Coordinates of C-alpha atoms in Angstrom, one line a residue:
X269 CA 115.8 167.9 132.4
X270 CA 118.9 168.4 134.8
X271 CA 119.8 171.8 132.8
X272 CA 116.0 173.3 133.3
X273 CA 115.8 172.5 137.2
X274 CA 119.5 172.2 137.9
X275 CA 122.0 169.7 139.8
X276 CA 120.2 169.6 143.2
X277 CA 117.0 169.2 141.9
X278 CA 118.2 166.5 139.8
X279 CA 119.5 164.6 142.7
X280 CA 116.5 164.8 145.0
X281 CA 114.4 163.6 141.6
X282 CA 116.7 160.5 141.8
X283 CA 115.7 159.6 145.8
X284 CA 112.6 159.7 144.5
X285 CA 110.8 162.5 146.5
X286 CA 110.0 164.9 143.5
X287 CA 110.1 161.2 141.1
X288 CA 106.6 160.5 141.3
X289 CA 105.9 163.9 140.5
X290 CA 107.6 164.3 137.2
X291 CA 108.1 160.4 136.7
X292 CA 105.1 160.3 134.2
X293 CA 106.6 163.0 131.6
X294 CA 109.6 160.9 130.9
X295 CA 110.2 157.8 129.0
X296 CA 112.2 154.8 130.0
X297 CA 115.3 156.0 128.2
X298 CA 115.5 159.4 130.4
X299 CA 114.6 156.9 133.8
X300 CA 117.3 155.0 132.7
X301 CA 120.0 157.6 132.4
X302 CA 118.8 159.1 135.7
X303 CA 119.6 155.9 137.0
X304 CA 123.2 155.8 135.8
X305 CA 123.8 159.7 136.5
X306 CA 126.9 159.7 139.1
X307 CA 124.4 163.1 140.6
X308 CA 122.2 160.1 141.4
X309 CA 124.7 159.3 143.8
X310 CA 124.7 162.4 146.2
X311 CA 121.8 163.5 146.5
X312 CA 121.1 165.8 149.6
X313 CA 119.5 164.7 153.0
X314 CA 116.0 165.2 151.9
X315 CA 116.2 161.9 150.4
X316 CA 116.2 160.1 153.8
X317 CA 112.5 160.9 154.0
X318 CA 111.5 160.6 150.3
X319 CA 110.1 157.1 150.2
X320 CA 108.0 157.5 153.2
X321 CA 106.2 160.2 151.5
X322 CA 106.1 159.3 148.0
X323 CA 102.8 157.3 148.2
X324 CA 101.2 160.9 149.9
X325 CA 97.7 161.4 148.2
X326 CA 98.1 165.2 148.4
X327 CA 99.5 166.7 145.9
X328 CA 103.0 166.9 145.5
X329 CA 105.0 170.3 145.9
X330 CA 106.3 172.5 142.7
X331 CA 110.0 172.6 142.7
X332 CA 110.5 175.9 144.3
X333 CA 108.8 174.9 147.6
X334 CA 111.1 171.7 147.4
X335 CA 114.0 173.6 147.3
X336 CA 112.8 175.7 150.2
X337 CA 112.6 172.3 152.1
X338 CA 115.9 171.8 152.5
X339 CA 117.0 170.8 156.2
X340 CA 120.4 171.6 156.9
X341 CA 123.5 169.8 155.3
X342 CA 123.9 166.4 158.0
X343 CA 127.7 164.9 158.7
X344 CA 127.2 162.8 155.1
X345 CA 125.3 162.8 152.0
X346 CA 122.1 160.3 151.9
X347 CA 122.6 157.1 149.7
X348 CA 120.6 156.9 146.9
X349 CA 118.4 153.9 145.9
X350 CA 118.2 153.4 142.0
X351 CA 116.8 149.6 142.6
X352 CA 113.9 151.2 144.4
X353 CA 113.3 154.1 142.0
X354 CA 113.7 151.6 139.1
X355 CA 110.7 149.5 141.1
X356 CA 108.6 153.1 142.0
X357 CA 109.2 153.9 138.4
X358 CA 107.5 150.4 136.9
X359 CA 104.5 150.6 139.3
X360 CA 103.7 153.9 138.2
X361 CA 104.0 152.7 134.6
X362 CA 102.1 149.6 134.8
X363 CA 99.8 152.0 136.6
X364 CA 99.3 154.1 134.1
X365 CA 98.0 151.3 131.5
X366 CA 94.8 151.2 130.2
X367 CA 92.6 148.7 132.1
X368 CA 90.9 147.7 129.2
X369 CA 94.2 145.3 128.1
X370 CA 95.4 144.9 132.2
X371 CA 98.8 145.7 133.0
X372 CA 99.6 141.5 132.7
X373 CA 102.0 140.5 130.7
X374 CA 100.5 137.7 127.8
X375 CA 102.3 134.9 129.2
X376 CA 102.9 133.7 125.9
X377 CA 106.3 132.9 123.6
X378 CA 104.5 133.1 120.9
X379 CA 102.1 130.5 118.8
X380 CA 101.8 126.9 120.4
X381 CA 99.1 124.5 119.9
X382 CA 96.7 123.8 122.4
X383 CA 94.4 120.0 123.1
X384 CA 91.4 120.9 125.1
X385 CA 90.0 118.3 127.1
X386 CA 85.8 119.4 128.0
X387 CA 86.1 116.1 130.6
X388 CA 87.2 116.8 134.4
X389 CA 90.2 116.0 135.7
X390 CA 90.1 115.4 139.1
X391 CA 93.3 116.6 141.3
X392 CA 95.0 114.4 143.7
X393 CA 94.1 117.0 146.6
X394 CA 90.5 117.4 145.8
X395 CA 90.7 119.8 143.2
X396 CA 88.3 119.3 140.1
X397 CA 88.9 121.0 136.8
X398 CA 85.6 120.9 135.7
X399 CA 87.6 121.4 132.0
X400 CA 91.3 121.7 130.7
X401 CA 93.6 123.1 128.6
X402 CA 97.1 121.8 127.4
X403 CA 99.1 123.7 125.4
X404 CA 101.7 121.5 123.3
X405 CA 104.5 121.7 120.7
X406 CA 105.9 118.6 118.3
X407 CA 108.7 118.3 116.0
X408 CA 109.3 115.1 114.1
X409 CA 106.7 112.7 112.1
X410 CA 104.6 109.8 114.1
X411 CA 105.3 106.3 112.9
X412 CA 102.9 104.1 111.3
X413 CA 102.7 102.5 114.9
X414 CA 102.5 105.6 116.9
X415 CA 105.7 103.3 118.6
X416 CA 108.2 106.6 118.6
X417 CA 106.8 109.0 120.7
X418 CA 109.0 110.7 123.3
X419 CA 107.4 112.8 126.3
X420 CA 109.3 115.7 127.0
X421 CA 108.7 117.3 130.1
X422 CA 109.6 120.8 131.3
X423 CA 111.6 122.5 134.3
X424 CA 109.3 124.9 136.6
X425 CA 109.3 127.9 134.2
X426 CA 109.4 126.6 130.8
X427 CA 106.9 126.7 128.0
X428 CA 106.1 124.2 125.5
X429 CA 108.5 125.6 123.4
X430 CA 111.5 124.1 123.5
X431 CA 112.6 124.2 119.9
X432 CA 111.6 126.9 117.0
X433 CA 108.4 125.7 114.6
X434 CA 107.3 126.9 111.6
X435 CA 104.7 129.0 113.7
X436 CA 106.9 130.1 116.4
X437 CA 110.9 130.3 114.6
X438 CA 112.0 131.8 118.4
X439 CA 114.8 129.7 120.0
X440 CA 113.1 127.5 122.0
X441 CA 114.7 126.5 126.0
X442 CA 116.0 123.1 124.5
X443 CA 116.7 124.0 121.0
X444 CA 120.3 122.2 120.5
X445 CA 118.9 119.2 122.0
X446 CA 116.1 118.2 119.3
X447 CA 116.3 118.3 115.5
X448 CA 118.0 115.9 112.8
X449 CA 120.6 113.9 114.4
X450 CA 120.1 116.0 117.5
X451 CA 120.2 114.0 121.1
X452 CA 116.5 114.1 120.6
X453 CA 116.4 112.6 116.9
X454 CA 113.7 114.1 115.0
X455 CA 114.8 112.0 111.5
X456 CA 113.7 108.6 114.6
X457 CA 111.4 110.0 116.7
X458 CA 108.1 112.0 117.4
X459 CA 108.8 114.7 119.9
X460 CA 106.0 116.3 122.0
X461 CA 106.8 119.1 124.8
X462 CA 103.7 120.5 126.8
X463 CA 103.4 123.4 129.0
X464 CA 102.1 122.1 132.5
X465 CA 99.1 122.4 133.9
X466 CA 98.8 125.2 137.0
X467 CA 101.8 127.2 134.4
X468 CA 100.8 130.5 132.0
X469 CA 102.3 129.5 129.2
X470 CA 98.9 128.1 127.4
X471 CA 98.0 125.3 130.0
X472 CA 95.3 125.8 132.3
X473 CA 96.7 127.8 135.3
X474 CA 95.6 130.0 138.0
X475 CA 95.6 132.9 135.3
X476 CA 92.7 131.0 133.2
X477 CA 89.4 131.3 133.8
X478 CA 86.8 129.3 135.4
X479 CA 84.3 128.6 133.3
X480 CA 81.7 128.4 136.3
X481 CA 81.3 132.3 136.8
X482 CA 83.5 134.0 134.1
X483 CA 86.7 135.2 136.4
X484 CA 89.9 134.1 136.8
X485 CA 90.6 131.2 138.9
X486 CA 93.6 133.0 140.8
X487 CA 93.9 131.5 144.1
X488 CA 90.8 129.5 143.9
X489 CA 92.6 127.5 141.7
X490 CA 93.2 123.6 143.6
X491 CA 96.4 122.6 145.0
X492 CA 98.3 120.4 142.0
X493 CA 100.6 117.2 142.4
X494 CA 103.8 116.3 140.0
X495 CA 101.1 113.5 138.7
X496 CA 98.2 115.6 138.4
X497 CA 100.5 117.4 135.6
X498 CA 101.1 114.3 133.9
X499 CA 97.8 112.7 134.0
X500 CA 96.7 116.1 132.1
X501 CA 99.8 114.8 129.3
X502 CA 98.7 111.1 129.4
X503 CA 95.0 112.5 128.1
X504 CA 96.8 114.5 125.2
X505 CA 98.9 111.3 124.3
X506 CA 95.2 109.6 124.6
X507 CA 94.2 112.2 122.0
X508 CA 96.9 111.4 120.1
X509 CA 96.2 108.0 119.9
X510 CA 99.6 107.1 121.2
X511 CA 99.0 103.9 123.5
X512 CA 102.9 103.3 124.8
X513 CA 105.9 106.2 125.1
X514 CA 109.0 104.8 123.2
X515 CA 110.5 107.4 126.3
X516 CA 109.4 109.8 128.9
X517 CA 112.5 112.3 129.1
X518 CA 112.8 115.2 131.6
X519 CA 115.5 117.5 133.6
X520 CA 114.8 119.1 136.6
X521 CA 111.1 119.1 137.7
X522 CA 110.7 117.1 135.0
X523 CA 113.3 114.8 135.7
X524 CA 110.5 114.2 138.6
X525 CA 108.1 114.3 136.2
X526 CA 109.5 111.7 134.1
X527 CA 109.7 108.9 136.5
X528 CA 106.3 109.6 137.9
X529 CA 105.3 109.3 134.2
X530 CA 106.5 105.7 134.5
X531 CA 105.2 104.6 137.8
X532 CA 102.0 106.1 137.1
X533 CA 101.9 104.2 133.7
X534 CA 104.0 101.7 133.5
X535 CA 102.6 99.8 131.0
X536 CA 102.8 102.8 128.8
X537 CA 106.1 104.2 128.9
X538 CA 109.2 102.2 127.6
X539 CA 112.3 104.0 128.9
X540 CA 113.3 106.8 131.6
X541 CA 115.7 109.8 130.9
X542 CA 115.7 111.5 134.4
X543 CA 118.5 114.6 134.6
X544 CA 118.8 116.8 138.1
X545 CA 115.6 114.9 139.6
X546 CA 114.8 113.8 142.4
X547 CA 112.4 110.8 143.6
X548 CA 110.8 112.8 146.4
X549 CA 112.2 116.4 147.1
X550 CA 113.8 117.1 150.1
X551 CA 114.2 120.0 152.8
X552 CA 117.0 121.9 150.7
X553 CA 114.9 122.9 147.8
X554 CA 111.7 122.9 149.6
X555 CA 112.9 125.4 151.6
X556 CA 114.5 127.6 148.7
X557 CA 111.1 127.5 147.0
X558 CA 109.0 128.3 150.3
X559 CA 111.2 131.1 150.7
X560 CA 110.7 132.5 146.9
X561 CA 107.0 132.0 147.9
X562 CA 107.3 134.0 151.0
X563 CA 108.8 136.8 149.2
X564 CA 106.1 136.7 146.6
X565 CA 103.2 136.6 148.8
X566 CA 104.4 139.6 151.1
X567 CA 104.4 141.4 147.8
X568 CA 101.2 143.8 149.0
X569 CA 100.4 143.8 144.7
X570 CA 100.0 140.0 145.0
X571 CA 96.8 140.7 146.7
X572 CA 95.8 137.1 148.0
X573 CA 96.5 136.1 144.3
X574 CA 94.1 138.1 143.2
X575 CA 96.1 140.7 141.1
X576 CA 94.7 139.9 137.7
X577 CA 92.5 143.4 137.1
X578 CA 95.1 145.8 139.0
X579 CA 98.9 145.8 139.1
X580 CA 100.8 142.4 139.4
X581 CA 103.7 141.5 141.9
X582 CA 106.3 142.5 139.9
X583 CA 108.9 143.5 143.1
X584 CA 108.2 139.9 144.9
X585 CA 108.7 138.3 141.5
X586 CA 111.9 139.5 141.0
X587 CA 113.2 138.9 144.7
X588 CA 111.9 135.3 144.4
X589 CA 113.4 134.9 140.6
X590 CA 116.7 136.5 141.9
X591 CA 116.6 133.8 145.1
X592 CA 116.3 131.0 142.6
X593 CA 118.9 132.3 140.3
X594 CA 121.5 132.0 143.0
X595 CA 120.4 128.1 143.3
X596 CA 120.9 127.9 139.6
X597 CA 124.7 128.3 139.5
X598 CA 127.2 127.0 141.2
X599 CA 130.0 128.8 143.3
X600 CA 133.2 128.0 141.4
X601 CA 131.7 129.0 138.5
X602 CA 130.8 132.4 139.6
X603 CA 134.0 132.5 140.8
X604 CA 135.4 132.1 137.6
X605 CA 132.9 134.6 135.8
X606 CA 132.3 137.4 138.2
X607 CA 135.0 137.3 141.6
X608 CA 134.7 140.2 143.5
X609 CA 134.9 142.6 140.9
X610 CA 132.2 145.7 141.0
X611 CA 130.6 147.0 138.2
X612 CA 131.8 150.1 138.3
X613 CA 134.5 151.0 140.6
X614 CA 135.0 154.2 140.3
X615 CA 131.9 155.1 142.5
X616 CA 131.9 154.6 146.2
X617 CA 129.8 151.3 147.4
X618 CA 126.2 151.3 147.2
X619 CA 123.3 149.2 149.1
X620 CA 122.0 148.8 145.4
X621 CA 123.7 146.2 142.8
X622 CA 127.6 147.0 143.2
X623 CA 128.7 143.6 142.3
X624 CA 129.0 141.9 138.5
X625 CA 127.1 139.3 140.5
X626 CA 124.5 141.2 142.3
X627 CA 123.8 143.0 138.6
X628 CA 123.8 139.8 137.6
X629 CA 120.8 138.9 139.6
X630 CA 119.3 141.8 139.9
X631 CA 118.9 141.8 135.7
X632 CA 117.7 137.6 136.1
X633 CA 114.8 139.5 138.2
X634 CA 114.1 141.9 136.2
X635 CA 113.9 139.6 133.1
X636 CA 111.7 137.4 134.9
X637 CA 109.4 139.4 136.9
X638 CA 106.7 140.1 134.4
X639 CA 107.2 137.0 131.9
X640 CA 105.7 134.5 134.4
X641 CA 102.1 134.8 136.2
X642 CA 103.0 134.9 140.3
X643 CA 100.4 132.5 140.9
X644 CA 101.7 129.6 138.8
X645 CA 105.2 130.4 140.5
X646 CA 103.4 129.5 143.7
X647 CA 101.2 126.8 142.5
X648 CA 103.6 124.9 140.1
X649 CA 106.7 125.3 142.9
X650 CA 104.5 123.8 145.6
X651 CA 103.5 120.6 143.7
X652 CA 107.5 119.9 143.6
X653 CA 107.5 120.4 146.9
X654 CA 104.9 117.9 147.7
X655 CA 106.8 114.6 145.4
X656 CA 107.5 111.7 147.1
X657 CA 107.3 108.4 145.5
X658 CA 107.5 106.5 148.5
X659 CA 105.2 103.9 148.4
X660 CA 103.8 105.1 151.8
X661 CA 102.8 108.8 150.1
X662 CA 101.5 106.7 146.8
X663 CA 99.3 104.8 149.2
X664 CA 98.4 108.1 151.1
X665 CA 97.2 109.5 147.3
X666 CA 95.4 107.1 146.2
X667 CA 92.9 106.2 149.0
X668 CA 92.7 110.0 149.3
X669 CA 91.5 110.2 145.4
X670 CA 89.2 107.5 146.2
X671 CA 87.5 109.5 148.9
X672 CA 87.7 112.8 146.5
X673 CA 86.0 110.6 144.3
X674 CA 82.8 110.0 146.2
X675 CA 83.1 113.8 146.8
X676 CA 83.0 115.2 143.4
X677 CA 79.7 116.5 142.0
X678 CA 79.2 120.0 142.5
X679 CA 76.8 120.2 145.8
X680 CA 79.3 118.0 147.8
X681 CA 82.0 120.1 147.1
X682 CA 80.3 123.2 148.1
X683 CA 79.9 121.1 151.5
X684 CA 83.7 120.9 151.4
X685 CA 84.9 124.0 151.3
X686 CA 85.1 124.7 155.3
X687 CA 87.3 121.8 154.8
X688 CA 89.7 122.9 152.1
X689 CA 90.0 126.6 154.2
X690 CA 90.9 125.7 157.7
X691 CA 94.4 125.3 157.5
X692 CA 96.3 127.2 160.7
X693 CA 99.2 127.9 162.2
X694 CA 100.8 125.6 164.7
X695 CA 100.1 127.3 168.1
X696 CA 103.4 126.5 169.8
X697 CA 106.6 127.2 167.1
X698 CA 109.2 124.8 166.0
X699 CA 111.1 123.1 168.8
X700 CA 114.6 121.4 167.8
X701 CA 114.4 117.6 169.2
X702 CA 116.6 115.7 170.7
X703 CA 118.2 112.8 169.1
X704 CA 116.3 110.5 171.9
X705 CA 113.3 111.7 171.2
X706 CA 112.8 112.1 166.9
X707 CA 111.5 109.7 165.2
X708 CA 113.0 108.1 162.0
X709 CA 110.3 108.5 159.2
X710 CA 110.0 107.1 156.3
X711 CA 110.7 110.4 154.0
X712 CA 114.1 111.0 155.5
X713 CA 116.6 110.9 152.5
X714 CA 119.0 108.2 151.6
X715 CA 122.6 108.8 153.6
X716 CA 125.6 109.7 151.5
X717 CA 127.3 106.7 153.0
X718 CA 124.5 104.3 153.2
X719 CA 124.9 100.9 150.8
X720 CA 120.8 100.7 150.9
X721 CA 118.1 103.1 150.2
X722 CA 115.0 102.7 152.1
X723 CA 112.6 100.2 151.6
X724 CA 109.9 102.6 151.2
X725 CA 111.2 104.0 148.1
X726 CA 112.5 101.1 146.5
X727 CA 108.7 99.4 146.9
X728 CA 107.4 102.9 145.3
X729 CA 110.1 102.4 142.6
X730 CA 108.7 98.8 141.8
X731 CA 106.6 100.0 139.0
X732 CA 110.2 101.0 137.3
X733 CA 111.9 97.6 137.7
X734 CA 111.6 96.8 133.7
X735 CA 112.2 100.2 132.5
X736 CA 115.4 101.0 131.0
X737 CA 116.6 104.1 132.9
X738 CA 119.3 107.1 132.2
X739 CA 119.5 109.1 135.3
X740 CA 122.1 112.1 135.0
X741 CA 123.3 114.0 138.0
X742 CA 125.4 117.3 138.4
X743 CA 128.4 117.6 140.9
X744 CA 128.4 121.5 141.0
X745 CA 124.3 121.3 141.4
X746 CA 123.6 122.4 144.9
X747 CA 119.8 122.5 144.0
X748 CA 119.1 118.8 143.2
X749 CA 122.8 117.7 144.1
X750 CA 124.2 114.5 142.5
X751 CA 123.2 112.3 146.0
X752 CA 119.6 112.2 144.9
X753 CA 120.4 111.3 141.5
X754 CA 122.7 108.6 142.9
X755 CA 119.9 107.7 145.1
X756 CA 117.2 107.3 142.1
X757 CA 119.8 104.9 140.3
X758 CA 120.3 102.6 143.6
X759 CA 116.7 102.7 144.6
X760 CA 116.0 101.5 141.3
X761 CA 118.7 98.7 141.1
X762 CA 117.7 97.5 144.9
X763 CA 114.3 97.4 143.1
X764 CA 115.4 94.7 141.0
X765 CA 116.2 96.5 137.8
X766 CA 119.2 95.8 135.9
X767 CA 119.1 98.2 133.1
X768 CA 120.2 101.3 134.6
X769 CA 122.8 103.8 133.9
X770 CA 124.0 106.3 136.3
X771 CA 125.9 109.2 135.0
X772 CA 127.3 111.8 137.3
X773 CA 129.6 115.1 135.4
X774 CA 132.4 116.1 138.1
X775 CA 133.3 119.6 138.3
X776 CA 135.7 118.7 135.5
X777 CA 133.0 118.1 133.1
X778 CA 130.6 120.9 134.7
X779 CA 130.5 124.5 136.8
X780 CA 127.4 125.1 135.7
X781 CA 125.4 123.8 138.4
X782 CA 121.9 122.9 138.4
X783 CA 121.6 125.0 134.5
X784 CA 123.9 122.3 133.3
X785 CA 121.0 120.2 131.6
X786 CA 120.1 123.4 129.6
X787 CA 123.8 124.2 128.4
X788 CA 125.6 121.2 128.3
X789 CA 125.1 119.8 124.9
X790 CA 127.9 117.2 125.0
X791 CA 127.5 115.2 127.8
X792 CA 124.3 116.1 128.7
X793 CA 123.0 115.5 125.2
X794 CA 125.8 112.5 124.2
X795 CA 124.4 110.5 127.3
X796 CA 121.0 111.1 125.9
X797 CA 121.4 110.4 122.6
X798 CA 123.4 107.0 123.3
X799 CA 121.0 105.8 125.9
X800 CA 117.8 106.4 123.5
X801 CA 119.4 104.8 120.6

């Protein structure tokens, strides 16, 4: 290709004004050395003006008239932009797809098993699923009994599959962590992981469709809650036949997960593993994950959610996968791997990846970006945002799912629907306020320093006061750091139980941050195993 139409050409083909043009000849391998071609690097000034003309309906110029074109050489050569081409280059391939298979990815990690439930479940916010799917994975053997059963809940992107199967020998997310003698015993105990409800991995999600006119739910799918998800898992276990958890074990949201599973039902859960949890979430990671949404939605392929028959978000995707990456890790350990060093310097700087550690999340985006459905992102990061079990929100819930109840045959919730839609926008923005004037509430987090945490959380803890409970924090987590671990153990203990063992890994132990419950097979895992017995 750079032989035939020569260097210049070459370079203007790489800011991407002739790339749409010739883009659909070439296969990924010749986009990809474009991309690395040091002539990608100077192209001429026409490439200041390429991207505002590259989505031009006319048709595009042969490359003689391009080369007539030319304005005169400027003071410096244009940057080029081979994270935007890269992007330009995947639309026009997922474009290009026949729409009789959708340019969606399966969502899939192969074969799981899947409960179907043909009751509704009604969601804490209104929401009715007039029927449900939950897609599952076990390892181990069921006693006699049905009296060694452990819940394993997932973190916000994670299938059912968190260790290989017969059906499905892949890796799976936790795959260290369960087996023979494993933290997770599978020679002691019956191990069942499920992919949440609202995800794409199986479960019903925005991505399925409704059964009440054929399409996919998308964004008319209901707003979820942390315990909508695990009433869905309760009605599996029901399925099962398993009447009482020998544990409920989670990290991350399904740290949250996990004790929600116990104050929910505590009759049915024996004890609590909670790792990088939180009882209620708080500002911090509410507002990384609102700003992962943000991104996503302004992606103008997300469409209002409703993507599923045309091209899917993959460029907000991977800004809002490469925005959670960074909350992933921690600092020092970054520091350790990646310093300041660039991945190539031998070429001058670039407004592209330059960094090891801007390659290194720009390839966590790329990874990401059309593994996971966009909606389920949005739908599955919001219900962690809404947590809180205060005993002030449980209170809130439940007369609100008493009133949803009255609510919830079909001709009543058509009357609703002006309801559900009219949320607005403040009409005067945010104003900081004094000290004088604020108002303590009830949902303000525990103080680093303070002996006590607040009596709202310890009377929505209550449930939890005869559980034994392992609750494991991170020192390098800046996502869920180590204070709201500490402040699940305390809440607990001021709630009058006595069986509860705090663990928190220093930066001695662990860089890895908030990732350290997916790596960290010897303290992570030895707590687990001990405690579990």
């Amino acid at each position: 290709m750079f032989v035939r139409h020569g260097a210049a050409t070459a370079a203007r083909v790489a800011s991407g004004k002739v790339g749409n043009a010739i883009a659909r000849s070439w296969t990924t391998p010749q986009i990809r050395q474009l991309h690395l071609s040091p002539m990608s690097r100077v192209p001429d000034t026409l490439a200041s003006r390429s991207f505002h003309k590259t989505s031009s309906r006319r048709s595009q110029p042969a490359l003689a008239e391009v080369e007539e074109e030319q304005p005169p050489d400027s003071s410096n050569p244009a940057l080029s932009f081979p994270c935007l081409d890269a992007q330009e280059a995947r639309t026009a391939a997922l474009n290009r797809r026949s729409l009789n298979s959708g340019p969606e990815p399966s969502y899939t990690t192969g074969r799981h098993r899947s409960w179907h439930s043909h009751a509704p479940l009604l969601l804490d916010w209104g929401g009715i699923l007039p029927q449900f799917s939950v897609a599952y994975e076990n390892w181990g053997r069921l006693n006699e009994d049905k009296s060694n059963a452990i819940l394993l809940h997932t973190g916000l992107s994670a299938s059912s599959h968190a260790h290989s199967t017969e059906a499905n020998p892949k890796p799976g997310w936790w795959e260290k962590f369960i087996g023979p003698g494993a933290p997770l015993d599978t020679n002691k105990y019956f191990i069942i992981c499920t992919n949440v409800i609202g995800g794409c991995y199986g479960s019903t999600g925005p991505s399925s469709i409704d059964p009440a006119d054929g399409q996919n739910y998308a964004t008319r799918f209901p707003i979820l809650t942390m315990e909508d998800m695990v009433r869905a898992q309760f009605r599996l276990l029901d399925a099962f036949g398993i009447e009482k958890l020998y544990a409920s074990v989670g990290s991350s949201m399904g740290g949250m997960q996990s004790l929600a599973a116990g104050v929910l039902f505590p009759e049915r859960v024996s004890k609590i593993v909670s790792v990088s949890g939180c009882a209620r979430s708080h500002p911090y990671s509410i507002a990384m994950r609102h700003t992962q949404r943000q991104v996503l939605m302004m992606d103008p392929n997300w469409q209002r959610g409703f993507y599923y028959n045309g091209i899917p978000p993959h460029a907000g995707m991977k800004l809002a996968r490469e925005i959670a990456t960074v909350t992933y890790r921690s600092g020092p350990e970054w520091e350790q791997r990646f310093g300041r060093r660039r991945a190539d310097p031998s070429q001058p700087p670039a407004l592209c990846p330059d960094f090891l550690i801007e390659t290194y999340l720009d390839h966590a985006g790329e990874k990401f970006c059309l593994e996971y459905d966009a909606n389920s992102l949005l739908y599955v990061s919001k219900a962690m945002d809404l947590f809180d079990l205060g005993h002030e929100h449980q209170e809130q819930m439940y007369r609100l799912r008493l009133q949803n109840q009255s609510r919830s045959s079909p001709s009543q919730r058509e009357g609703d629907k002006a309801r559900s839609c009219s949320l607005a926008l403040p009409d005067k923005p945010y104003e900081e306020q004094t000290a004088e004037t604020s108002s303590k509430s009830v949902s303000e987090p525990v103080a680093s320093n303070s002996m006590r945490p607040s009596e709202d959380l310890i009377k929505g803890l209550t449930p939890l006061r005869n559980h034994p409970a392992l609750v494991m924090g991170v020192a390098s987590d800046i996502l869920f750091p180590a204070w709201q671990q500490s402040e699940i153990a305390e809440t607990l203990r001021a709630a009058g139980n006595r069986s509860v063992t705090h663990v928190e890994l220093g930066e001695d132990k662990s860089l890895f941050g908030h990732d350290t419950f997916l790596l960290d097979l010897e303290y992570i895992g030895g707590n687990i195993r001990s405690f579990l017995g």
